[in-house]
PDB file of C-alpha atoms in Angstrom:
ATOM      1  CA  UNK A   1       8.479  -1.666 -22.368  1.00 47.00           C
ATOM      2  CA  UNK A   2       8.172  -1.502 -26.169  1.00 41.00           C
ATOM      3  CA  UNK A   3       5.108  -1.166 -28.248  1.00 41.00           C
ATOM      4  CA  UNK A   4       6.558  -1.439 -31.631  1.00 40.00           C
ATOM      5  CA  UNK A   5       5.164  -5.185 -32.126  1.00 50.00           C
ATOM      6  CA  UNK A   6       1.800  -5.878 -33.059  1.00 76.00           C
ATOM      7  CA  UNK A   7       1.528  -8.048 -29.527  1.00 88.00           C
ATOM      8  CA  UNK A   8       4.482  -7.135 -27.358  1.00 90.00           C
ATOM      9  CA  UNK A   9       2.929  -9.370 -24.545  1.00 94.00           C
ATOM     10  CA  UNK A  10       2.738 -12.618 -26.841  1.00 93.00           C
ATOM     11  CA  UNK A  11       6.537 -11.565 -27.775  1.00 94.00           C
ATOM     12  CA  UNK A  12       7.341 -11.934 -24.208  1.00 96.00           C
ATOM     13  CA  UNK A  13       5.528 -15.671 -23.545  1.00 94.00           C
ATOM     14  CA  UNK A  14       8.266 -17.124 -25.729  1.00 93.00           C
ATOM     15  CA  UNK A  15      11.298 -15.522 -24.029  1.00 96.00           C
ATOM     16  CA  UNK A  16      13.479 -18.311 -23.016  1.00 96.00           C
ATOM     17  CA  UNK A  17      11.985 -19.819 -19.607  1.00 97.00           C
ATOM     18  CA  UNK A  18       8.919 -18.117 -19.844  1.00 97.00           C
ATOM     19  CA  UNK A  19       6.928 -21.150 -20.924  1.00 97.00           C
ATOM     20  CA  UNK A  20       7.810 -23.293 -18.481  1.00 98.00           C
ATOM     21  CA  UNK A  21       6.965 -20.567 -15.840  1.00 98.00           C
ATOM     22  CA  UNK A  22       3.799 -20.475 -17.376  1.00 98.00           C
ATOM     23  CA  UNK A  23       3.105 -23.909 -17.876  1.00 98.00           C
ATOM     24  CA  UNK A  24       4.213 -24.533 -14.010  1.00 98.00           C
ATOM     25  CA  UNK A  25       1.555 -21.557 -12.798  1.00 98.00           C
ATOM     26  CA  UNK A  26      -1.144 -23.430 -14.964  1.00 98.00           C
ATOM     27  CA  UNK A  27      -0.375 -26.901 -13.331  1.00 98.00           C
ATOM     28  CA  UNK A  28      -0.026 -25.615 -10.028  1.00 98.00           C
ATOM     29  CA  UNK A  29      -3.384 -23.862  -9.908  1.00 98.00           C
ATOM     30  CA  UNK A  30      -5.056 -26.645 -11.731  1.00 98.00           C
ATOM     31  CA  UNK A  31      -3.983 -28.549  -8.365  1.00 97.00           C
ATOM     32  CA  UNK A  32      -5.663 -26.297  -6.171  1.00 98.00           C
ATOM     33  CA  UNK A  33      -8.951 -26.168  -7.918  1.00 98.00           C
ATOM     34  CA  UNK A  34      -9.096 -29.615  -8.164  1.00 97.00           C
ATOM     35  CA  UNK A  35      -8.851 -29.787  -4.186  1.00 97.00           C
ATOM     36  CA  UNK A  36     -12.139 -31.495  -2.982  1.00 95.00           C
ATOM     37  CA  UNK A  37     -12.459 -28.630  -0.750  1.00 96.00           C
ATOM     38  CA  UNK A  38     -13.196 -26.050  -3.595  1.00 97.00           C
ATOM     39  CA  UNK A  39     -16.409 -28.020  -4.472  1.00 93.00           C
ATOM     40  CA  UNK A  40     -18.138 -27.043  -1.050  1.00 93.00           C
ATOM     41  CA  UNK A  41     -16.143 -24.666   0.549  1.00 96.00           C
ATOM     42  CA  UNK A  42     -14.516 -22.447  -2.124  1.00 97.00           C
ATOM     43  CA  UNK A  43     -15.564 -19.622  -0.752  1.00 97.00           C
ATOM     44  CA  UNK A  44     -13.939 -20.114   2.870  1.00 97.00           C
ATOM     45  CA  UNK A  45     -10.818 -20.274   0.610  1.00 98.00           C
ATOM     46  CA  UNK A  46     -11.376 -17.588  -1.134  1.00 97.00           C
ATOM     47  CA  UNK A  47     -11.559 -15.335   1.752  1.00 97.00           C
ATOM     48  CA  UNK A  48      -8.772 -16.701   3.447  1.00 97.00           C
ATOM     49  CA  UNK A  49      -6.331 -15.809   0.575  1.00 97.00           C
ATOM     50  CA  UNK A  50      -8.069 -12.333   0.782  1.00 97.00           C
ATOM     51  CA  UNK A  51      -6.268 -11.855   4.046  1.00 97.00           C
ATOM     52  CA  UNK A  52      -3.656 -13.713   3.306  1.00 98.00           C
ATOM     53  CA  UNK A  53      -2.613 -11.532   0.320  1.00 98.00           C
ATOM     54  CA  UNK A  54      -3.751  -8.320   1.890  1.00 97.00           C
ATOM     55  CA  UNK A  55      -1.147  -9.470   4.706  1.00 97.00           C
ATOM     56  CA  UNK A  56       1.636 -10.000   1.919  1.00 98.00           C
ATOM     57  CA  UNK A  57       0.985  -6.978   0.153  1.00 98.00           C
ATOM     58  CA  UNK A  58       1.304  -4.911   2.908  1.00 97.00           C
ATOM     59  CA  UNK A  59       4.532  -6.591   4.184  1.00 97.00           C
ATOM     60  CA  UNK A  60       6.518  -5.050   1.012  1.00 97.00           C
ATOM     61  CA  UNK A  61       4.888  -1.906   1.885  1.00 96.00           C
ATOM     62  CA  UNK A  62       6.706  -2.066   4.697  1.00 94.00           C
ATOM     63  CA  UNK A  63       3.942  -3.135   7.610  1.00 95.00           C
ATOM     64  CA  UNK A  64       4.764  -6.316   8.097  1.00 96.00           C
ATOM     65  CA  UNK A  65       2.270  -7.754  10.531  1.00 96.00           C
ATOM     66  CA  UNK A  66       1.795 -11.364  11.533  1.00 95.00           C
ATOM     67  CA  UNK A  67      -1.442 -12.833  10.057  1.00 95.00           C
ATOM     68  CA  UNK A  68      -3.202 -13.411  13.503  1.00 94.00           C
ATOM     69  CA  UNK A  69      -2.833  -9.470  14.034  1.00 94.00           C
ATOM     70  CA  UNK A  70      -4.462  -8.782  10.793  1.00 95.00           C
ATOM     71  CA  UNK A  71      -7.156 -11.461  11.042  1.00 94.00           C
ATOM     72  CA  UNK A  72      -7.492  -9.522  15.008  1.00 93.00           C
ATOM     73  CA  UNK A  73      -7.498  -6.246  14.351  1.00 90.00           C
ATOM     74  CA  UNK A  74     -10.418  -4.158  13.355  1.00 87.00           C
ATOM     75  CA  UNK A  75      -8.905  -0.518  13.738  1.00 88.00           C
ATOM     76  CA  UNK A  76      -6.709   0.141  10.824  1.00 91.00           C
ATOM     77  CA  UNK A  77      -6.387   4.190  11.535  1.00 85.00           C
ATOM     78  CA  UNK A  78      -3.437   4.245  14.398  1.00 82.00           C
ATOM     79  CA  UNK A  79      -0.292   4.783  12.893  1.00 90.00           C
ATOM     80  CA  UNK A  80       1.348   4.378   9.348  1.00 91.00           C
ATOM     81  CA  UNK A  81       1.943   0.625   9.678  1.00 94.00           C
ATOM     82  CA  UNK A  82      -2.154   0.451  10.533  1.00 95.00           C
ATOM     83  CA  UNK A  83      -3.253   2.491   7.672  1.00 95.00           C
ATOM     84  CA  UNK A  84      -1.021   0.689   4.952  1.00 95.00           C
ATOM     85  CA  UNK A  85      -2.359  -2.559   6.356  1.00 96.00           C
ATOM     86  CA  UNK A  86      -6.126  -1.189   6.142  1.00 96.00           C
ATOM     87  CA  UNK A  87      -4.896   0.053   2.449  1.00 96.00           C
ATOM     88  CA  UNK A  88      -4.158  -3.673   1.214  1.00 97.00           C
ATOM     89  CA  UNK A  89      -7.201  -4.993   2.820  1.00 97.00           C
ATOM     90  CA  UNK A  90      -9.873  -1.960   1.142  1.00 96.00           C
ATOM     91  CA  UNK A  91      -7.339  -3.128  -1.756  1.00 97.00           C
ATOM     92  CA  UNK A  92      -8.101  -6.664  -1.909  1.00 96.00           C
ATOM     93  CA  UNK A  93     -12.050  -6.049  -1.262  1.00 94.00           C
ATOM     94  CA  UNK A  94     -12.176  -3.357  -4.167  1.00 95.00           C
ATOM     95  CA  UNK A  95     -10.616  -5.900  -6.534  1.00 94.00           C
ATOM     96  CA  UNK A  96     -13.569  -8.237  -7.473  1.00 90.00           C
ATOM     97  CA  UNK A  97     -15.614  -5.725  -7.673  1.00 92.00           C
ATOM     98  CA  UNK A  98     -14.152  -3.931 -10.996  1.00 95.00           C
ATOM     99  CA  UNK A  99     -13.619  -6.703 -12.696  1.00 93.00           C
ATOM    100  CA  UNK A 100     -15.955  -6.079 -15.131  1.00 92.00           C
ATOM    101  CA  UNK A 101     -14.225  -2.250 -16.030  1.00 96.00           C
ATOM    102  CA  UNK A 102     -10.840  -3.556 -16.334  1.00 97.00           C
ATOM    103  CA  UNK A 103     -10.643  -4.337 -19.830  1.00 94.00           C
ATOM    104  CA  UNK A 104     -12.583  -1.681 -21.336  1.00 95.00           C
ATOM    105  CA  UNK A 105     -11.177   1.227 -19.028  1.00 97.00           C
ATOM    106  CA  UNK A 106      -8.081  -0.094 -16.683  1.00 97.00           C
ATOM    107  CA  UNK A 107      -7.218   3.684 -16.284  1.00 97.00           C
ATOM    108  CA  UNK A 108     -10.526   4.291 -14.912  1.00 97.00           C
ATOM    109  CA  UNK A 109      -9.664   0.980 -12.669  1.00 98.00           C
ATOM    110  CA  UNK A 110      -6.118   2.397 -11.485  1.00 98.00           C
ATOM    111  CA  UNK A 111      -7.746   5.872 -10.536  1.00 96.00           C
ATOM    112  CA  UNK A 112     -10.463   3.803  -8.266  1.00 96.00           C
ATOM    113  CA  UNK A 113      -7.664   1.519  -6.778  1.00 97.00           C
ATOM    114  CA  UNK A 114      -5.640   4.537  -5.323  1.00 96.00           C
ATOM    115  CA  UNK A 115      -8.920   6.346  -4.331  1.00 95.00           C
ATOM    116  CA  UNK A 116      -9.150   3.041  -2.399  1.00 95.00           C
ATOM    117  CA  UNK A 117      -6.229   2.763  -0.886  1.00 95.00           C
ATOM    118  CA  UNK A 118      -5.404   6.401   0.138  1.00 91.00           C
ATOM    119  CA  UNK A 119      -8.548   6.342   2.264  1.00 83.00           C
ATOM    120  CA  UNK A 120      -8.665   9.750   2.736  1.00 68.00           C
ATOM    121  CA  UNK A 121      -4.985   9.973   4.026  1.00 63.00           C
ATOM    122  CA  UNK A 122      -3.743  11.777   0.963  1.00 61.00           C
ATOM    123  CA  UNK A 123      -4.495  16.050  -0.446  1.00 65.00           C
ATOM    124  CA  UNK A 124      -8.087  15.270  -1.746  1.00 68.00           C
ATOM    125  CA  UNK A 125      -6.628  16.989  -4.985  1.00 74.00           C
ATOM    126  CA  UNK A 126      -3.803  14.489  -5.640  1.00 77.00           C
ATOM    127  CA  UNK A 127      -5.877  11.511  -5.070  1.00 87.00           C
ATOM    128  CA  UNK A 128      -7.260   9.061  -7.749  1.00 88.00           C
ATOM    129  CA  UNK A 129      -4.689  10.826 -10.797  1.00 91.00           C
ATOM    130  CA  UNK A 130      -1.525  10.520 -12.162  1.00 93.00           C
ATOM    131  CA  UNK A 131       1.037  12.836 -10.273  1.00 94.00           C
ATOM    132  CA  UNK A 132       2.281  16.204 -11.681  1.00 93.00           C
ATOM    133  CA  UNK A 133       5.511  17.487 -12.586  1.00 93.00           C
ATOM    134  CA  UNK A 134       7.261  18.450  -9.502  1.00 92.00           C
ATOM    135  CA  UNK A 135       4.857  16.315  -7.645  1.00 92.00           C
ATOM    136  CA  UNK A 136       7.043  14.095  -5.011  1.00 90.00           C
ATOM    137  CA  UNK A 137       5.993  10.286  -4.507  1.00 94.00           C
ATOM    138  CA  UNK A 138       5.915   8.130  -1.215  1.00 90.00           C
ATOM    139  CA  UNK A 139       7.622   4.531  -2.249  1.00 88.00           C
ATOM    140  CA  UNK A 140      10.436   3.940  -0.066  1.00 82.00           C
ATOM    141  CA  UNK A 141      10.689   0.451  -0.999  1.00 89.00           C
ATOM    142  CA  UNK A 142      11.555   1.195  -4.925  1.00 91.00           C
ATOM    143  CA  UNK A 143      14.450   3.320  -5.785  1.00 89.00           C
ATOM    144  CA  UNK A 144      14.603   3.035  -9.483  1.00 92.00           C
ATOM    145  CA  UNK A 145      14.905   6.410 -11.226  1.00 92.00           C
ATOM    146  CA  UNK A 146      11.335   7.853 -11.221  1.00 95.00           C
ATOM    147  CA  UNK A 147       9.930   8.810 -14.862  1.00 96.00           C
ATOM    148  CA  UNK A 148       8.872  11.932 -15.410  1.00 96.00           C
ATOM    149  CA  UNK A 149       5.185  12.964 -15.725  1.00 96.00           C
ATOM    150  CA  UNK A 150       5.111  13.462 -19.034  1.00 96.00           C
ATOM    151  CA  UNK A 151       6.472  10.162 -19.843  1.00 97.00           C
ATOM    152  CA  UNK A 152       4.503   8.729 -17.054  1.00 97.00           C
ATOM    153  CA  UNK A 153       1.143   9.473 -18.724  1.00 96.00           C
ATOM    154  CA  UNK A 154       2.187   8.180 -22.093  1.00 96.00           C
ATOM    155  CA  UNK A 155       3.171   4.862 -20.443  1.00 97.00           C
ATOM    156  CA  UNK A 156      -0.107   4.168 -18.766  1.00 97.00           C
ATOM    157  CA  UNK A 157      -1.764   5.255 -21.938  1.00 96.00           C
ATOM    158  CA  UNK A 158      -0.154   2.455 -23.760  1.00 96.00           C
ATOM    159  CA  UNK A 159      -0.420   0.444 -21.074  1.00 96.00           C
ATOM    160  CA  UNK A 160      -4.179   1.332 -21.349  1.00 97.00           C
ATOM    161  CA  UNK A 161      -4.283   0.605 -24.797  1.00 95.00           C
ATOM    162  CA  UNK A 162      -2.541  -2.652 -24.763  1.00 94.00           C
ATOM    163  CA  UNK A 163      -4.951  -3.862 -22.440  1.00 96.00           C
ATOM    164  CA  UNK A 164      -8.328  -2.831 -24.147  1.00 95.00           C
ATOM    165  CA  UNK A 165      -7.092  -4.291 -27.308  1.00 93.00           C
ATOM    166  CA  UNK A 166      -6.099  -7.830 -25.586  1.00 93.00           C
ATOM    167  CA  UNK A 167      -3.266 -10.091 -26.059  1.00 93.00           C
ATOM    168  CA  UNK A 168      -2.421 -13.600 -26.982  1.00 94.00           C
ATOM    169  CA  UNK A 169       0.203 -14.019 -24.354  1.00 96.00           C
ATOM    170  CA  UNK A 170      -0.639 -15.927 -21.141  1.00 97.00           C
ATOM    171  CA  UNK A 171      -2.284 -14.552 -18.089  1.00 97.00           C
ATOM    172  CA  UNK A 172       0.758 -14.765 -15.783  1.00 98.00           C
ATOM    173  CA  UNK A 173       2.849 -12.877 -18.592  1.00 98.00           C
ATOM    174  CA  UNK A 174       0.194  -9.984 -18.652  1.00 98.00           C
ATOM    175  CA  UNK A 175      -0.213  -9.720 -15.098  1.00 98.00           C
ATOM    176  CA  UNK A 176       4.053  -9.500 -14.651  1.00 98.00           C
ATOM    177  CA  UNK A 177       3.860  -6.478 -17.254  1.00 98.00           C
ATOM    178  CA  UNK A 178       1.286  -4.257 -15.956  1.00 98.00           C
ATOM    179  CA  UNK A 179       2.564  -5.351 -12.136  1.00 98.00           C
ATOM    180  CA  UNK A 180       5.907  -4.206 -13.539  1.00 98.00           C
ATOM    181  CA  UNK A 181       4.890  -1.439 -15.528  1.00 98.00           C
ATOM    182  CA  UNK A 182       3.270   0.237 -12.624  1.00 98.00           C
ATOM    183  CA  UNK A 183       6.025   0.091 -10.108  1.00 97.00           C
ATOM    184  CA  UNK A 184       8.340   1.346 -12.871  1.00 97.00           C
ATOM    185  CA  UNK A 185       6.142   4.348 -13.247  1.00 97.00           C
ATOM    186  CA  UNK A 186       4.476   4.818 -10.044  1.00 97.00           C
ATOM    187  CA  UNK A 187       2.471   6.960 -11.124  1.00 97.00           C
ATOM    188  CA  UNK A 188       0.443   8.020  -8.367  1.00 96.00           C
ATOM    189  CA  UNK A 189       1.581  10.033  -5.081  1.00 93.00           C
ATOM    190  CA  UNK A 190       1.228   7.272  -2.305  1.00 93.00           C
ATOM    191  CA  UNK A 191       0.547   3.368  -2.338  1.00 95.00           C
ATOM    192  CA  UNK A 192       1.919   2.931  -5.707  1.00 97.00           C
ATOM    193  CA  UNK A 193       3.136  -1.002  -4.393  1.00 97.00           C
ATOM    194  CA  UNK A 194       0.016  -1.903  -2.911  1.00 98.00           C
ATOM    195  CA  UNK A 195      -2.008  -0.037  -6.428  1.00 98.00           C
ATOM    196  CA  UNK A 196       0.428  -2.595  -8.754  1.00 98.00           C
ATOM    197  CA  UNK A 197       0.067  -5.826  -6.876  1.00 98.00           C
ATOM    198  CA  UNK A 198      -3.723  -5.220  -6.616  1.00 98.00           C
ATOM    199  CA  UNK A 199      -3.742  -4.810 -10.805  1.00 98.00           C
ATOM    200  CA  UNK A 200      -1.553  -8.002 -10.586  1.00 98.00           C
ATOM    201  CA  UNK A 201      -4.340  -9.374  -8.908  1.00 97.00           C
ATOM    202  CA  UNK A 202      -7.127  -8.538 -11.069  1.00 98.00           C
ATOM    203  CA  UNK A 203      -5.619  -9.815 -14.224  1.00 98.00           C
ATOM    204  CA  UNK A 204      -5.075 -13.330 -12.988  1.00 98.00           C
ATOM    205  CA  UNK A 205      -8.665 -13.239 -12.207  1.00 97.00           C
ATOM    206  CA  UNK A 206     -10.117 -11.450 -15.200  1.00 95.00           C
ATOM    207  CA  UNK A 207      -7.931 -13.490 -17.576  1.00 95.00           C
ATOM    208  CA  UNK A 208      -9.555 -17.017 -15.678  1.00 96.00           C
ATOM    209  CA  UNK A 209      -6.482 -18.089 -14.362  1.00 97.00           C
ATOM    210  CA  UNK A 210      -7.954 -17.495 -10.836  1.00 98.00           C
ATOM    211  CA  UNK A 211     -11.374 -16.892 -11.198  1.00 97.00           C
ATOM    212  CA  UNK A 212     -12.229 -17.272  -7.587  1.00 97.00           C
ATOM    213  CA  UNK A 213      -9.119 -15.546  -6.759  1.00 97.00           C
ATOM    214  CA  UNK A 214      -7.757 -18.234  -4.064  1.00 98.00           C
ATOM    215  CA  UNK A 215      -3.918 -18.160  -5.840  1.00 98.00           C
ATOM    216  CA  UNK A 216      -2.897 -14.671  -4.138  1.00 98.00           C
ATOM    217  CA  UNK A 217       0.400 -14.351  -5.836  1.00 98.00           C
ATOM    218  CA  UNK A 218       0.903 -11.222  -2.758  1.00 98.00           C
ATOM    219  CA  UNK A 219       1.762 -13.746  -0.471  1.00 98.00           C
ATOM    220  CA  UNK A 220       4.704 -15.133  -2.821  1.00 98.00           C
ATOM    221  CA  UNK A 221       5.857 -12.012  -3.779  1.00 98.00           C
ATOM    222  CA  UNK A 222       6.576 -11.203   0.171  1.00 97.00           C
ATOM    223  CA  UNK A 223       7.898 -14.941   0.906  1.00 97.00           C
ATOM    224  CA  UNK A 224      10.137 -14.629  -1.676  1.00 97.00           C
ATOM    225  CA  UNK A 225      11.469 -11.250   0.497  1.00 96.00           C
ATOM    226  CA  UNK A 226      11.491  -7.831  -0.139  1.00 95.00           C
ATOM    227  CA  UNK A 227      15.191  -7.888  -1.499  1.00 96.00           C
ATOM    228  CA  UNK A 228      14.248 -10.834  -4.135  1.00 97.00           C
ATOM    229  CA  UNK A 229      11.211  -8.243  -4.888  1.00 98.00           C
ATOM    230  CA  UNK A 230      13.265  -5.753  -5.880  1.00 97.00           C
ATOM    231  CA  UNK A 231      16.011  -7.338  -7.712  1.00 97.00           C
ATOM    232  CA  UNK A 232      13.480  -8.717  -9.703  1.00 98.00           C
ATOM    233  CA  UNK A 233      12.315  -6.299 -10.356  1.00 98.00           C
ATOM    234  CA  UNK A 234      15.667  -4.481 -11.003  1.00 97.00           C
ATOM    235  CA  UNK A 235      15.489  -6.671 -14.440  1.00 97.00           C
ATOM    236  CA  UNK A 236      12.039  -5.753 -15.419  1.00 97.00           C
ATOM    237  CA  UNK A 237      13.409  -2.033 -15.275  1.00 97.00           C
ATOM    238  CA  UNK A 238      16.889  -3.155 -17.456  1.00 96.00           C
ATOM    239  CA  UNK A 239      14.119  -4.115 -20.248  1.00 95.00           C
ATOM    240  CA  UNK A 240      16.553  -6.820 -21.483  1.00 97.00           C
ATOM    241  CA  UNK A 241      15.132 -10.381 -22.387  1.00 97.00           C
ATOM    242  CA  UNK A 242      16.832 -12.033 -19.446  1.00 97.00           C
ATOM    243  CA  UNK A 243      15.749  -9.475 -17.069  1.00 98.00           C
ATOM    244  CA  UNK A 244      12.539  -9.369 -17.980  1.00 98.00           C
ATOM    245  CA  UNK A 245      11.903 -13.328 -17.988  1.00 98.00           C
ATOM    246  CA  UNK A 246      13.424 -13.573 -14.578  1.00 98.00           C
ATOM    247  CA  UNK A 247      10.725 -11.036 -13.591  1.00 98.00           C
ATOM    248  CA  UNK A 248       7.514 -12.930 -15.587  1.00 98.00           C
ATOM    249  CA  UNK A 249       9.413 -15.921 -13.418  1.00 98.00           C
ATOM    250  CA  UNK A 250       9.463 -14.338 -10.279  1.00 98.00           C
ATOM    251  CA  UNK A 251       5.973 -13.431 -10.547  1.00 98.00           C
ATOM    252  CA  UNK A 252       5.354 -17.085 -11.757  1.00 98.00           C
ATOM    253  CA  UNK A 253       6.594 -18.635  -8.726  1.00 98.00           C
ATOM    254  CA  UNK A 254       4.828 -16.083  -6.685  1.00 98.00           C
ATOM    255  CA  UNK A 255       1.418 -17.376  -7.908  1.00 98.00           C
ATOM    256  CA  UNK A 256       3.233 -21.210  -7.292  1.00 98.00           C
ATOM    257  CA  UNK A 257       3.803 -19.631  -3.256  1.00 98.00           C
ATOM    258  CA  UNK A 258       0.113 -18.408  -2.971  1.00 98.00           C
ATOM    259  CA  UNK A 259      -1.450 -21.658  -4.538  1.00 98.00           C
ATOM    260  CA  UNK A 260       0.547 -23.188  -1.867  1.00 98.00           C
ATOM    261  CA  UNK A 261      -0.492 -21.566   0.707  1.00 97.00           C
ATOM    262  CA  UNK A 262      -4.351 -22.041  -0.500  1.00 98.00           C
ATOM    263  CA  UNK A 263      -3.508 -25.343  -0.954  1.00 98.00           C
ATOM    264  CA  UNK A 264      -2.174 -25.846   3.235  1.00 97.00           C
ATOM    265  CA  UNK A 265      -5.777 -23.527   3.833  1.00 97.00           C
ATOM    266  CA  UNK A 266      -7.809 -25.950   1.644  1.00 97.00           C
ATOM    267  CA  UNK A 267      -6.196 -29.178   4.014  1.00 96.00           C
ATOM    268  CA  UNK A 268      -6.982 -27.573   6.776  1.00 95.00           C
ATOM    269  CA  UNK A 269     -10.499 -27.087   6.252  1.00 95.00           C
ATOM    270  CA  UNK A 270     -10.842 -30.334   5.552  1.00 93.00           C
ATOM    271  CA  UNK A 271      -8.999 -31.748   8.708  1.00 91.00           C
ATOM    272  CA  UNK A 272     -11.505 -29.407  10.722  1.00 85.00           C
ATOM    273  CA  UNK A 273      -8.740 -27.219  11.464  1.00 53.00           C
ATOM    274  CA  UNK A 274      -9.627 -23.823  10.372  1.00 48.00           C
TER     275      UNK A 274
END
């Protein structure tokens, strides 16, 4: 990801097909907040995409449980498949609630989201900071070379940088980068997915995209499948215009998949039906 421009992200909102993505995201959640639902029962919504992204999150981590048996289950501690499931839901719950740091410290924000997620399961030592040199990483489903730490910690400090100082370039564009950026790098030991999509997450609702965080882009990201995921994100890694607007697209049509299924929750409230 280069630096060199005064906004990179802006640069990247005019690749070709990138507007439309983003004007297409912007429609399609205008739809869902204008649902008469959201007036009374916004909240009921905005729990059920909790779940609903915590469940898609964790599928591309590799537990991929039906919704009923995360909605049932209330031990999360049995096996690996149990603990990455209990890692997207702590995830999901930690989101909202750092908000408010994001923008003036999103390192600070990344270091709290792996705390979160490791739960205890990883060295105390290696938890909540970048990895080491030498130090290995857990991300089976992303085989992309793995940067070095070195260049790992300059990354995330631009990364950091570009954040605090804002950007003209549309929410969905800013959420693809730093999504992106932090699979590229994975810069942490463990849960590196789960960290990326939950930083995904947080920008659509800190930018006011989502503000009640009912378009769980998690859920599109997994319905699109775990192979789309990756080549997808195979062209974020290539850097090249195309590549990278068929990732800001794929995670464009990801939001499009969540508002959707939001959209089904918000009808079914209203039938009675959930």
């Amino acid at each position: 990801m280069s630096t060199t421009a005064s906004d990179p992200l802006a640069a990247l909102g005019s690749l070709p097909g990138v507007p439309d993505a983003v004007d297409s995201v912007r429609k399609a959640v205008d739809r869902v907040y204008g649902h008469r639902v959201m007036r009374r029962r916004s909240n009921e919504v905005t729990a059920e995409a909790a779940l609903r992204g915590s469940r898609g999150s964790a599928a591309l981590a590799g537990a991929d449980w039906n919704l009923e048996e995360v909605r049932r289950r209330t031990d999360f501690s049995g096996d690996d498949e149990s603990r990455t499931v209990g890692a997207a839901l702590r995830l999901t719950a930690e989101a909202g609630q750092l908000l408010s740091i994001w923008r003036q410290s999103p390192l600070r924000v990344l270091a709290r989201l792996h705390l979160v997620a490791a739960g205890g399961a990883a060295p105390e030592d290696a938890v909540g900071r970048p990895r080491l040199a030498g130090e290995p990483v857990d991300e089976p489903l992303i085989e992309a070379p793995l940067p070095a730490a070195d260049e790992v910690a300059g990354r995330l400090e631009g990364l950091s940088q570009l954040i605090i100082a804002g950007s003209a370039a549309p929410a969905l564009v800013t959420a693809a980068v730093v999504h992106g950026e932090l699979l590229a790098l994975r810069p942490f030991g463990s849960h590196n997915g789960l960290v990326a999509r939950t930083a995904e997450r947080i920008v659509l609702i800190g930018s006011g995209l989502d503000p009640k965080s009912i378009c769980p882009a998690e859920v599109g990201h997994a319905e699109q499948s775990r192979a789309a995921y990756v080549a997808a994100f195979e062209g974020y890694t290539a850097g090249t215009p195309e590549g990278m607007a068929a990732w800001i697209a794929h995670c464009g049509r990801s939001v499009e998949l969540g508002v959707r299924e939001s959209t089904a929750v918000c009808e079914a409230l209203q039938r009675g039906a959930a």
